[in-house]
Amino acid sequence: MTKTLFTAFCLGLATLVQSQPLSGTAIDSLVQRSMKAFNVPGIAVSVIKDGKVIHCKGYGVRSLNTMQKVDENTLFGIASNSKAFTAAALGILVDEKKLKWDDKVRDYIPEFKLYSPFVTEEFTIRDLLTHRSGMGLGAGDLMFFPDSSDFTLKDILYNLRFLKPVSSFRTKYDYDNNLYIVAGEVVHRVSGESWDDFVTERILTPLGMTHTATSFERLQDKSNVIDGHAPVDGKVQVIARNTIGESHAAGGINSSVADLNKWVLTQLSHGKYGDQQLFSDMVHEEMWTPQTIIPVRNPGPYNTHFASYGLGFFISDVKGYKQLSHTGGLEGMVTQITMIPELNLGIIVLTNQQEGGAFSAITNQIKDAYFNISGTDRVKEYAASRNQMLASANHLTDSIWHEIEVAQKGSNGKMDFNQYAGTYRDVWFGDVMISVKNGKYWFDSKRSPKLTGELFPYKGNSFVVKWRDRSIDADAFVNFGLDVNGKGASITMKPISPLTDFSFDFQDLEFHKIN
């Protein structure tokens, strides 16, 4: 459920000499430049050093509709930065000897079932948190993204058995969200409390994170909340809020930089905040220990040698220093939390536009200052790279739409679409209706209303669906398979753009015609 974020998590640092942090004025300028370069309406930034919050401030506006200002208490959806809270919740239960990291999931959720019977029986609590299940990137995310769909927790648990693996168990990193939802249910089965209640009572309340809630619905005060924004037909605007249904344990928390300071201070203090030990040092070390190796194909400007995933955090080396980080993305908002423990440094960047270049530029420029890296301009660097990537992707999609336009002119509107029309069903996603409305061809999803759009003939039995909601930057190929009579029998799908958010896991869908 994380967006196509414009950065890798494995960002490095240069050798520490005598570091000088950016001044408050310099950070102000950096953020303002980032907002302009990446067209982000509102950002909140916090910097923590040596156990103290040295910068904590909001910039810009919460919403282009209201133009109300962002401050340090403005609430953002932190999306996948929620995952570390789920790992910590399980860690608290480990401390209480109510479970072990390597207990089998089926010991607590007997109905848990994956595609492979062997993997099902061997799957552990640790496996839920480490993105090594064998399922593909973002597998099953369409059950809660981009809509607040009607998939229940029971549905999600049941449907996992239909998600086919793309690699062997515990051999390859592929980021997932649904298994964190299962992890949240383990918290419920073991503690007797919902994940929301447990995280609230055992983490948020003890830390005094009074403005934070485990979901948008549970916020007591919504007067200082951002709206999400996205480019729609080339112009950034407010988009509809996705409350992400049952996926709170994977990405539901709403928080502010002021509250998240307390969470980062707790992490940097090995589970301790003030005189409270939230979770043990042993649990803390387990969270910060590499569990799944992630390939590093290019060391980059920070000379990163290794990357991995721990329990709720990405872990990498940055010029010889250990870095813990995570990003989070929902439609219309992206966030990043970064920690360099040996420097006792934490950086939090929350944004209300789904453009990840801003948080990357801000985080890296602040880190550069602590490592006496001079002469860099991360805003300019990331903006140039972003523009190059967008230009390449737009060239590809534009060429496809040009082919469609040419084909339409040549066809004179002659096509027997009835051979494709009907209801098609995917075993985990449900039904879609292919039909003709007012002379146009339509794709309508029953369980994910945002996934409704017009179908345009492309090549042979392939079409392109253009989603009616243009905030969804995920137009896709719709490929029909035919039966022996030349009638539509099946559908497969694939995103058009290489920059499509991985949570649009169209490639995992296998529709078969039911009437």
Short mmCIF file of C-alpha atoms in Angstrom, two decimals:
data_model
loop_
_atom_site.label_atom_id
_atom_site.label_comp_id
_atom_site.label_asym_id
_atom_site.label_seq_id
_atom_site.Cartn_x
_atom_site.Cartn_y
_atom_site.Cartn_z
CA MET A 1 0.00 0.00 0.00
CA THR A 2 2.92 2.23 -0.20
CA LYS A 3 2.89 4.56 -3.23
CA THR A 4 5.57 4.50 -5.99
CA LEU A 5 7.83 6.53 -3.76
CA PHE A 6 10.51 8.53 -5.47
CA THR A 7 13.48 7.09 -3.55
CA ALA A 8 15.07 3.97 -2.18
CA PHE A 9 15.11 3.41 1.55
CA CYS A 10 18.86 2.69 1.55
CA LEU A 11 20.21 6.25 1.70
CA GLY A 12 23.72 6.83 2.98
CA LEU A 13 25.85 9.36 4.77
CA ALA A 14 29.41 10.64 4.45
CA THR A 15 32.16 10.39 7.04
CA LEU A 16 31.50 12.36 10.19
CA VAL A 17 34.06 15.02 11.01
CA GLN A 18 32.62 17.87 13.04
CA SER A 19 29.05 18.12 11.98
CA GLN A 20 27.00 21.26 11.93
CA PRO A 21 23.25 20.78 11.66
CA LEU A 22 21.23 22.92 9.35
CA SER A 23 19.88 25.99 11.09
CA GLY A 24 16.17 26.44 11.46
CA THR A 25 16.29 29.08 8.75
CA ALA A 26 18.14 26.72 6.43
CA ILE A 27 15.56 23.99 7.01
CA ASP A 28 12.79 26.49 6.33
CA SER A 29 14.39 27.38 3.01
CA LEU A 30 14.98 23.71 2.15
CA VAL A 31 11.35 22.80 2.77
CA GLN A 32 10.01 25.79 0.85
CA ARG A 33 12.20 24.90 -2.14
CA SER A 34 11.06 21.27 -1.94
CA MET A 35 7.40 22.26 -1.83
CA LYS A 36 7.85 24.38 -4.95
CA ALA A 37 9.97 21.84 -6.84
CA PHE A 38 7.66 18.90 -6.18
CA ASN A 39 4.37 20.82 -6.01
CA VAL A 40 3.51 19.75 -2.44
CA PRO A 41 0.91 21.90 -0.64
CA GLY A 42 1.90 21.01 2.92
CA ILE A 43 4.82 19.44 4.81
CA ALA A 44 5.73 18.89 8.45
CA VAL A 45 9.35 18.26 9.49
CA SER A 46 11.01 17.29 12.74
CA VAL A 47 14.66 16.70 13.62
CA ILE A 48 15.73 14.91 16.80
CA LYS A 49 19.35 14.96 17.97
CA ASP A 50 20.89 13.59 21.16
CA GLY A 51 17.55 13.02 22.82
CA LYS A 52 16.17 16.48 22.05
CA VAL A 53 13.77 17.82 19.46
CA ILE A 54 15.75 20.60 17.79
CA HIS A 55 13.32 21.39 14.96
CA CYS A 56 9.60 20.71 14.72
CA LYS A 57 7.50 22.74 12.33
CA GLY A 58 4.75 22.74 9.73
CA TYR A 59 4.86 24.42 6.33
CA GLY A 60 2.30 25.28 3.70
CA VAL A 61 -1.35 24.34 3.86
CA ARG A 62 -3.35 21.31 4.96
CA SER A 63 -5.65 21.52 1.97
CA LEU A 64 -5.85 23.52 -1.22
CA ASN A 65 -9.60 23.68 -0.55
CA THR A 66 -9.35 25.42 2.84
CA MET A 67 -5.82 26.92 2.72
CA GLN A 68 -5.48 26.37 6.49
CA LYS A 69 -1.88 26.21 7.69
CA VAL A 70 0.08 23.09 8.59
CA ASP A 71 1.62 23.12 12.08
CA GLU A 72 3.51 20.63 14.23
CA ASN A 73 0.23 19.06 15.41
CA THR A 74 -1.34 18.64 11.97
CA LEU A 75 -2.32 15.03 11.37
CA PHE A 76 -1.18 13.02 8.36
CA GLY A 77 -1.82 9.42 7.43
CA ILE A 78 1.59 7.83 8.04
CA ALA A 79 0.63 4.69 6.06
CA SER A 80 3.31 1.98 6.21
CA ASN A 81 5.18 3.75 9.00
CA SER A 82 2.42 2.07 11.03
CA LYS A 83 4.14 -1.29 10.49
CA ALA A 84 6.77 -0.64 13.17
CA PHE A 85 3.95 -0.07 15.67
CA THR A 86 2.55 -3.49 14.78
CA ALA A 87 5.98 -5.07 15.25
CA ALA A 88 6.33 -3.30 18.60
CA ALA A 89 2.88 -4.51 19.69
CA LEU A 90 3.92 -8.09 19.01
CA GLY A 91 7.19 -7.38 20.80
CA ILE A 92 5.30 -6.34 23.92
CA LEU A 93 3.49 -9.70 23.82
CA VAL A 94 6.87 -11.42 23.40
CA ASP A 95 8.11 -9.58 26.50
CA GLU A 96 5.06 -10.85 28.37
CA LYS A 97 5.86 -14.40 27.19
CA LYS A 98 2.48 -14.66 25.50
CA LEU A 99 4.07 -15.57 22.17
CA LYS A 100 7.45 -16.07 20.51
CA TRP A 101 8.69 -14.59 17.25
CA ASP A 102 9.08 -18.04 15.75
CA ASP A 103 5.72 -19.46 16.84
CA LYS A 104 3.61 -20.74 13.99
CA VAL A 105 0.84 -18.40 12.83
CA ARG A 106 -1.67 -21.27 12.77
CA ASP A 107 -1.15 -21.75 16.51
CA TYR A 108 -3.06 -18.48 16.92
CA ILE A 109 -5.11 -18.26 13.72
CA PRO A 110 -6.07 -21.84 12.79
CA GLU A 111 -7.86 -20.72 9.61
CA PHE A 112 -4.70 -19.02 8.26
CA LYS A 113 -3.89 -20.55 4.89
CA LEU A 114 -1.53 -19.62 2.06
CA TYR A 115 -1.29 -21.06 -1.45
CA SER A 116 1.23 -23.72 -0.42
CA PRO A 117 0.25 -26.19 2.34
CA PHE A 118 3.90 -26.51 3.37
CA VAL A 119 4.39 -22.74 3.67
CA THR A 120 1.11 -22.47 5.57
CA GLU A 121 2.28 -24.92 8.23
CA GLU A 122 5.77 -23.42 8.54
CA PHE A 123 4.78 -19.75 8.53
CA THR A 124 5.81 -17.90 11.71
CA ILE A 125 5.05 -14.61 13.41
CA ARG A 126 8.45 -13.41 12.21
CA ASP A 127 7.53 -14.30 8.63
CA LEU A 128 4.45 -12.05 8.85
CA LEU A 129 6.71 -9.03 9.38
CA THR A 130 9.61 -9.61 7.01
CA HIS A 131 8.34 -9.63 3.38
CA ARG A 132 9.72 -13.06 2.47
CA SER A 133 6.54 -15.09 2.02
CA GLY A 134 7.08 -15.83 -1.66
CA MET A 135 4.07 -13.76 -2.68
CA GLY A 136 4.67 -11.03 -5.22
CA LEU A 137 5.11 -7.32 -4.60
CA GLY A 138 1.90 -5.86 -3.16
CA ALA A 139 -0.01 -9.12 -3.69
CA GLY A 140 -3.68 -8.71 -2.78
CA ASP A 141 -3.48 -4.99 -2.06
CA LEU A 142 -6.50 -4.37 -4.29
CA MET A 143 -8.63 -5.74 -1.46
CA PHE A 144 -8.21 -2.42 0.33
CA PHE A 145 -6.61 -0.08 -2.19
CA PRO A 146 -7.44 2.35 -3.79
CA ASP A 147 -10.92 2.09 -2.23
CA SER A 148 -12.31 1.71 1.23
CA SER A 149 -13.82 -1.48 -0.13
CA ASP A 150 -16.16 -3.96 1.54
CA PHE A 151 -13.49 -6.64 2.05
CA THR A 152 -13.59 -7.75 5.68
CA LEU A 153 -10.80 -9.20 7.76
CA LYS A 154 -12.42 -12.60 7.28
CA ASP A 155 -12.34 -12.06 3.51
CA ILE A 156 -8.67 -11.08 3.54
CA LEU A 157 -7.67 -14.07 5.67
CA TYR A 158 -9.59 -16.40 3.39
CA ASN A 159 -8.32 -14.91 0.14
CA LEU A 160 -4.62 -15.25 1.00
CA ARG A 161 -4.80 -18.89 -0.09
CA PHE A 162 -5.46 -17.78 -3.68
CA LEU A 163 -2.42 -15.50 -4.05
CA LYS A 164 0.09 -17.51 -6.03
CA PRO A 165 3.75 -17.24 -5.01
CA VAL A 166 6.31 -15.80 -7.40
CA SER A 167 9.37 -17.04 -5.51
CA SER A 168 10.31 -19.72 -3.01
CA PHE A 169 9.50 -19.27 0.66
CA ARG A 170 12.08 -17.18 2.59
CA THR A 171 14.34 -16.70 -0.44
CA LYS A 172 13.41 -13.27 -1.79
CA TYR A 173 12.25 -9.88 -0.57
CA ASP A 174 8.87 -8.76 -1.93
CA TYR A 175 7.07 -6.06 0.03
CA ASP A 176 3.57 -6.92 1.20
CA ASN A 177 0.80 -5.37 3.25
CA ASN A 178 -1.71 -8.14 3.82
CA LEU A 179 0.52 -10.16 6.12
CA TYR A 180 0.80 -7.15 8.44
CA ILE A 181 -2.99 -7.22 8.60
CA VAL A 182 -2.66 -10.84 9.72
CA ALA A 183 -0.05 -9.73 12.28
CA GLY A 184 -2.59 -7.28 13.67
CA GLU A 185 -5.05 -10.13 14.04
CA VAL A 186 -2.42 -12.13 15.96
CA VAL A 187 -2.27 -9.21 18.42
CA HIS A 188 -6.05 -9.50 18.77
CA ARG A 189 -6.11 -13.30 19.21
CA VAL A 190 -3.33 -13.26 21.82
CA SER A 191 -4.24 -10.15 23.82
CA GLY A 192 -8.03 -10.33 23.57
CA GLU A 193 -8.05 -6.70 22.38
CA SER A 194 -8.32 -5.37 18.87
CA TRP A 195 -5.08 -4.21 17.29
CA ASP A 196 -6.43 -0.64 17.46
CA ASP A 197 -7.17 -0.85 21.18
CA PHE A 198 -3.92 -2.61 22.04
CA VAL A 199 -1.73 -0.12 20.16
CA THR A 200 -3.66 2.78 21.66
CA GLU A 201 -3.45 1.49 25.25
CA ARG A 202 0.05 0.01 25.20
CA ILE A 203 1.91 2.42 22.91
CA LEU A 204 0.12 5.67 22.06
CA THR A 205 -1.24 6.46 25.53
CA PRO A 206 1.97 5.67 27.48
CA LEU A 207 3.95 7.84 25.06
CA GLY A 208 1.48 10.70 25.37
CA MET A 209 0.74 10.64 21.64
CA THR A 210 -2.55 12.35 22.40
CA HIS A 211 -3.35 13.54 18.88
CA THR A 212 -2.58 10.19 17.23
CA ALA A 213 -5.10 7.47 16.37
CA THR A 214 -4.82 4.05 14.78
CA SER A 215 -7.16 5.07 11.97
CA PHE A 216 -8.77 8.17 10.56
CA GLU A 217 -12.14 7.03 11.92
CA ARG A 218 -10.80 6.89 15.48
CA LEU A 219 -9.47 10.44 15.51
CA GLN A 220 -11.21 12.33 18.31
CA ASP A 221 -10.55 15.71 16.74
CA LYS A 222 -10.44 16.07 12.95
CA SER A 223 -10.07 19.86 12.93
CA ASN A 224 -6.35 19.77 12.11
CA VAL A 225 -6.10 17.01 9.49
CA ILE A 226 -4.60 17.24 6.02
CA ASP A 227 -6.33 16.41 2.77
CA GLY A 228 -4.47 14.23 0.32
CA HIS A 229 -3.43 15.75 -3.00
CA ALA A 230 -2.42 14.35 -6.37
CA PRO A 231 -1.88 15.59 -9.90
CA VAL A 232 -5.14 15.25 -11.86
CA ASP A 233 -4.83 16.07 -15.54
CA GLY A 234 -1.62 17.95 -14.79
CA LYS A 235 -2.93 20.00 -11.88
CA VAL A 236 -2.47 19.14 -8.18
CA GLN A 237 -5.79 19.01 -6.38
CA VAL A 238 -7.51 17.51 -3.35
CA ILE A 239 -8.50 13.88 -3.83
CA ALA A 240 -10.97 11.66 -2.00
CA ARG A 241 -9.77 10.12 1.26
CA ASN A 242 -9.20 6.38 1.39
CA THR A 243 -9.73 5.12 4.94
CA ILE A 244 -8.15 1.75 3.96
CA GLY A 245 -10.75 -0.51 5.53
CA GLU A 246 -9.30 -3.44 7.47
CA SER A 247 -5.63 -2.61 6.89
CA HIS A 248 -4.95 -0.47 9.98
CA ALA A 249 -2.10 -2.72 11.19
CA ALA A 250 -0.39 -2.30 7.82
CA GLY A 251 -0.93 1.41 7.34
CA GLY A 252 -3.76 2.99 9.31
CA ILE A 253 -2.16 5.33 11.85
CA ASN A 254 -2.74 9.08 11.63
CA SER A 255 -0.20 11.21 13.50
CA SER A 256 1.73 14.47 13.64
CA VAL A 257 5.43 15.27 13.80
CA ALA A 258 4.97 16.44 17.39
CA ASP A 259 3.57 13.05 18.41
CA LEU A 260 5.95 11.02 16.24
CA ASN A 261 8.88 12.70 17.99
CA LYS A 262 7.98 10.59 21.03
CA TRP A 263 7.93 7.39 18.99
CA VAL A 264 11.32 8.13 17.42
CA LEU A 265 12.81 9.06 20.81
CA THR A 266 11.55 5.71 22.13
CA GLN A 267 13.17 3.85 19.26
CA LEU A 268 16.48 5.68 19.69
CA SER A 269 16.35 4.90 23.44
CA HIS A 270 15.90 1.15 22.93
CA GLY A 271 12.23 1.04 23.85
CA LYS A 272 12.41 3.51 26.70
CA TYR A 273 10.59 6.84 26.94
CA GLY A 274 11.22 8.91 30.06
CA ASP A 275 11.02 6.45 32.95
CA GLN A 276 8.86 3.97 31.01
CA GLN A 277 10.25 0.88 29.33
CA LEU A 278 7.68 0.34 26.58
CA PHE A 279 9.35 -2.82 25.32
CA SER A 280 12.60 -4.55 26.25
CA ASP A 281 16.01 -3.95 24.81
CA MET A 282 15.89 -7.53 23.50
CA VAL A 283 12.74 -6.80 21.52
CA HIS A 284 14.21 -3.54 20.31
CA GLU A 285 17.33 -5.29 19.02
CA GLU A 286 15.20 -7.89 17.26
CA MET A 287 13.29 -5.14 15.47
CA TRP A 288 16.57 -3.57 14.37
CA THR A 289 18.22 -6.83 13.25
CA PRO A 290 18.28 -7.71 9.52
CA GLN A 291 15.82 -10.48 8.74
CA THR A 292 15.45 -10.37 4.94
CA ILE A 293 18.29 -9.41 2.62
CA ILE A 294 17.49 -6.87 -0.11
CA PRO A 295 19.83 -6.67 -3.12
CA VAL A 296 21.93 -3.52 -3.51
CA ARG A 297 22.76 -3.19 -7.17
CA ASN A 298 24.17 0.31 -6.98
CA PRO A 299 25.92 1.69 -3.88
CA GLY A 300 24.86 5.19 -4.90
CA PRO A 301 26.40 8.46 -3.77
CA TYR A 302 26.32 7.31 -0.13
CA ASN A 303 28.23 4.07 -0.75
CA THR A 304 25.62 1.70 0.67
CA HIS A 305 26.88 -1.88 0.85
CA PHE A 306 23.89 -3.78 2.24
CA ALA A 307 20.16 -3.41 2.65
CA SER A 308 17.66 -5.50 4.54
CA TYR A 309 14.31 -5.51 6.28
CA GLY A 310 14.03 -6.02 10.03
CA LEU A 311 10.76 -6.06 11.95
CA GLY A 312 8.91 -2.98 10.75
CA PHE A 313 12.00 -1.11 9.52
CA PHE A 314 14.33 -1.06 6.54
CA ILE A 315 17.96 -1.37 7.62
CA SER A 316 21.02 -0.34 5.63
CA ASP A 317 24.58 0.89 6.07
CA VAL A 318 25.28 4.52 5.31
CA LYS A 319 29.00 5.23 5.05
CA GLY A 320 29.57 2.68 7.77
CA TYR A 321 26.68 3.84 9.95
CA LYS A 322 23.52 1.86 10.55
CA GLN A 323 20.33 3.47 9.28
CA LEU A 324 16.75 2.54 10.16
CA SER A 325 14.04 3.97 7.95
CA HIS A 326 10.62 3.49 6.50
CA THR A 327 8.40 5.25 4.04
CA GLY A 328 4.64 5.25 3.91
CA GLY A 329 2.24 6.12 1.15
CA LEU A 330 -1.49 6.41 0.71
CA GLU A 331 -3.22 8.08 -2.19
CA GLY A 332 -2.44 11.76 -1.82
CA MET A 333 0.17 11.58 0.95
CA VAL A 334 3.62 10.12 1.60
CA THR A 335 5.83 10.08 4.69
CA GLN A 336 9.29 9.05 5.84
CA ILE A 337 10.95 8.33 9.18
CA THR A 338 14.74 7.97 9.30
CA MET A 339 17.06 7.19 12.22
CA ILE A 340 20.87 7.02 12.50
CA PRO A 341 21.33 5.45 15.97
CA GLU A 342 25.10 6.03 16.26
CA LEU A 343 24.48 9.73 15.74
CA ASN A 344 21.37 9.68 17.92
CA LEU A 345 19.64 11.36 15.00
CA GLY A 346 16.05 11.10 13.84
CA ILE A 347 14.32 12.85 10.94
CA ILE A 348 10.57 12.86 10.27
CA VAL A 349 9.02 14.24 7.08
CA LEU A 350 5.25 14.14 6.46
CA THR A 351 3.72 15.41 3.22
CA ASN A 352 0.23 15.78 1.75
CA GLN A 353 1.01 15.01 -1.89
CA GLN A 354 1.89 11.62 -3.30
CA GLU A 355 5.23 12.85 -4.65
CA GLY A 356 8.10 11.21 -2.75
CA GLY A 357 10.83 13.47 -4.07
CA ALA A 358 10.14 16.07 -1.39
CA PHE A 359 10.72 13.85 1.63
CA SER A 360 13.82 12.34 -0.01
CA ALA A 361 15.36 15.74 -0.72
CA ILE A 362 14.59 17.11 2.74
CA THR A 363 15.82 14.04 4.62
CA ASN A 364 19.05 13.74 2.64
CA GLN A 365 19.93 17.42 2.79
CA ILE A 366 19.51 17.39 6.57
CA LYS A 367 21.64 14.23 6.84
CA ASP A 368 24.32 15.76 4.61
CA ALA A 369 24.73 18.61 7.05
CA TYR A 370 25.38 16.22 9.93
CA PHE A 371 28.10 14.54 7.89
CA ASN A 372 29.76 17.66 6.55
CA ILE A 373 28.82 16.85 2.98
CA SER A 374 28.95 20.19 1.23
CA GLY A 375 28.06 21.33 -2.24
CA THR A 376 25.01 19.11 -2.66
CA ASP A 377 21.59 20.28 -3.73
CA ARG A 378 19.26 17.37 -3.07
CA VAL A 379 16.18 19.28 -4.21
CA LYS A 380 17.73 19.95 -7.61
CA GLU A 381 19.12 16.41 -7.81
CA TYR A 382 15.86 14.63 -7.01
CA ALA A 383 13.79 17.00 -9.13
CA ALA A 384 16.00 16.30 -12.16
CA SER A 385 15.81 12.54 -11.63
CA ARG A 386 12.06 12.72 -11.06
CA ASN A 387 11.55 14.72 -14.24
CA GLN A 388 13.62 12.25 -16.23
CA MET A 389 11.61 9.30 -14.90
CA LEU A 390 8.31 11.06 -15.58
CA ALA A 391 9.37 12.02 -19.08
CA SER A 392 10.29 8.41 -19.87
CA ALA A 393 7.04 7.04 -18.42
CA ASN A 394 4.94 9.70 -20.13
CA HIS A 395 6.59 8.98 -23.47
CA LEU A 396 5.58 5.33 -23.11
CA THR A 397 1.98 6.03 -22.11
CA ASP A 398 1.58 8.79 -24.69
CA SER A 399 2.72 6.44 -27.44
CA ILE A 400 0.14 3.87 -26.36
CA TRP A 401 -2.68 6.43 -26.36
CA HIS A 402 -1.51 7.63 -29.78
CA GLU A 403 -1.76 4.09 -31.10
CA ILE A 404 -5.27 3.84 -29.68
CA GLU A 405 -6.28 7.11 -31.31
CA VAL A 406 -4.93 5.98 -34.69
CA ALA A 407 -6.69 2.62 -34.37
CA GLN A 408 -10.01 4.33 -33.51
CA LYS A 409 -9.83 6.52 -36.60
CA GLY A 410 -9.12 3.50 -38.76
CA SER A 411 -11.89 1.33 -37.35
CA ASN A 412 -14.77 3.76 -38.01
CA GLY A 413 -16.27 2.53 -34.74
CA LYS A 414 -16.93 -0.95 -36.15
CA MET A 415 -16.45 -3.61 -33.49
CA ASP A 416 -18.58 -6.42 -32.15
CA PHE A 417 -17.99 -5.81 -28.45
CA ASN A 418 -20.67 -8.31 -27.47
CA GLN A 419 -18.10 -11.10 -27.77
CA TYR A 420 -16.38 -9.63 -24.68
CA ALA A 421 -19.38 -8.44 -22.66
CA GLY A 422 -20.39 -10.22 -19.49
CA THR A 423 -19.44 -10.77 -15.86
CA TYR A 424 -15.94 -12.00 -15.05
CA ARG A 425 -14.81 -13.26 -11.64
CA ASP A 426 -11.42 -13.40 -9.94
CA VAL A 427 -11.36 -15.84 -7.06
CA TRP A 428 -10.06 -13.31 -4.51
CA PHE A 429 -10.98 -9.92 -5.98
CA GLY A 430 -14.51 -10.70 -7.03
CA ASP A 431 -16.57 -9.66 -10.04
CA VAL A 432 -16.16 -7.10 -12.79
CA MET A 433 -18.77 -6.28 -15.41
CA ILE A 434 -17.74 -5.68 -19.02
CA SER A 435 -20.53 -3.88 -20.85
CA VAL A 436 -21.61 -1.28 -23.40
CA LYS A 437 -23.06 1.99 -22.10
CA ASN A 438 -24.20 4.71 -24.47
CA GLY A 439 -22.04 3.29 -27.20
CA LYS A 440 -18.93 3.09 -25.01
CA TYR A 441 -17.21 0.03 -23.55
CA TRP A 442 -16.97 -0.12 -19.76
CA PHE A 443 -15.10 -1.95 -17.02
CA ASP A 444 -16.93 -1.88 -13.66
CA SER A 445 -15.59 -3.46 -10.47
CA LYS A 446 -18.23 -4.63 -8.01
CA ARG A 447 -16.12 -4.43 -4.83
CA SER A 448 -13.77 -1.57 -5.67
CA PRO A 449 -15.92 1.26 -7.05
CA LYS A 450 -12.97 3.48 -7.99
CA LEU A 451 -11.92 0.84 -10.48
CA THR A 452 -14.51 1.86 -13.04
CA GLY A 453 -13.49 3.15 -16.42
CA GLU A 454 -13.90 3.25 -20.16
CA LEU A 455 -12.27 0.54 -22.28
CA PHE A 456 -10.45 1.52 -25.47
CA PRO A 457 -9.51 -1.05 -28.13
CA TYR A 458 -5.74 -1.42 -28.39
CA LYS A 459 -4.42 -4.42 -30.30
CA GLY A 460 -6.25 -7.62 -31.13
CA ASN A 461 -8.10 -8.72 -27.99
CA SER A 462 -6.30 -6.19 -25.82
CA PHE A 463 -7.87 -3.00 -24.49
CA VAL A 464 -6.75 -0.17 -22.24
CA VAL A 465 -8.95 0.92 -19.34
CA LYS A 466 -8.94 4.63 -18.51
CA TRP A 467 -10.21 5.00 -14.96
CA ARG A 468 -13.03 7.49 -14.52
CA ASP A 469 -11.44 8.79 -11.31
CA ARG A 470 -8.41 10.56 -12.79
CA SER A 471 -6.67 10.79 -9.42
CA ILE A 472 -5.93 7.10 -9.97
CA ASP A 473 -2.73 7.21 -11.97
CA ALA A 474 -2.97 3.54 -12.91
CA ASP A 475 -4.55 3.02 -16.32
CA ALA A 476 -4.07 -0.59 -17.35
CA PHE A 477 -4.08 -3.10 -20.18
CA VAL A 478 -7.09 -5.43 -20.15
CA ASN A 479 -6.35 -8.56 -22.15
CA PHE A 480 -9.17 -10.91 -23.12
CA GLY A 481 -8.69 -14.63 -23.64
CA LEU A 482 -11.20 -16.27 -26.00
CA ASP A 483 -12.96 -19.62 -25.94
CA VAL A 484 -13.25 -21.97 -28.92
CA ASN A 485 -16.19 -19.93 -30.23
CA GLY A 486 -14.25 -16.69 -30.21
CA LYS A 487 -16.10 -15.34 -27.18
CA GLY A 488 -14.49 -13.67 -24.19
CA ALA A 489 -13.57 -16.29 -21.58
CA SER A 490 -10.94 -14.70 -19.35
CA ILE A 491 -9.19 -11.43 -18.49
CA THR A 492 -5.69 -10.60 -17.36
CA MET A 493 -4.43 -7.09 -16.57
CA LYS A 494 -1.18 -5.14 -16.37
CA PRO A 495 -0.40 -1.49 -15.59
CA ILE A 496 0.59 0.70 -18.53
CA SER A 497 3.07 2.96 -16.78
CA PRO A 498 6.20 1.63 -15.04
CA LEU A 499 5.56 4.24 -12.33
CA THR A 500 2.17 2.77 -11.35
CA ASP A 501 1.94 2.20 -7.61
CA PHE A 502 2.68 -1.45 -6.85
CA SER A 503 -0.48 -1.74 -4.75
CA PHE A 504 -2.40 -1.78 -8.02
CA ASP A 505 -1.47 -5.48 -8.28
CA PHE A 506 -3.42 -6.06 -11.49
CA GLN A 507 -0.95 -8.77 -12.48
CA ASP A 508 -2.30 -11.00 -9.67
CA LEU A 509 -5.82 -11.01 -11.11
CA GLU A 510 -7.11 -13.93 -13.18
CA PHE A 511 -10.71 -13.31 -14.23
CA HIS A 512 -12.89 -16.01 -15.75
CA LYS A 513 -16.26 -15.36 -17.37
CA ILE A 514 -19.21 -16.61 -15.33
CA ASN A 515 -22.07 -15.55 -17.65
#
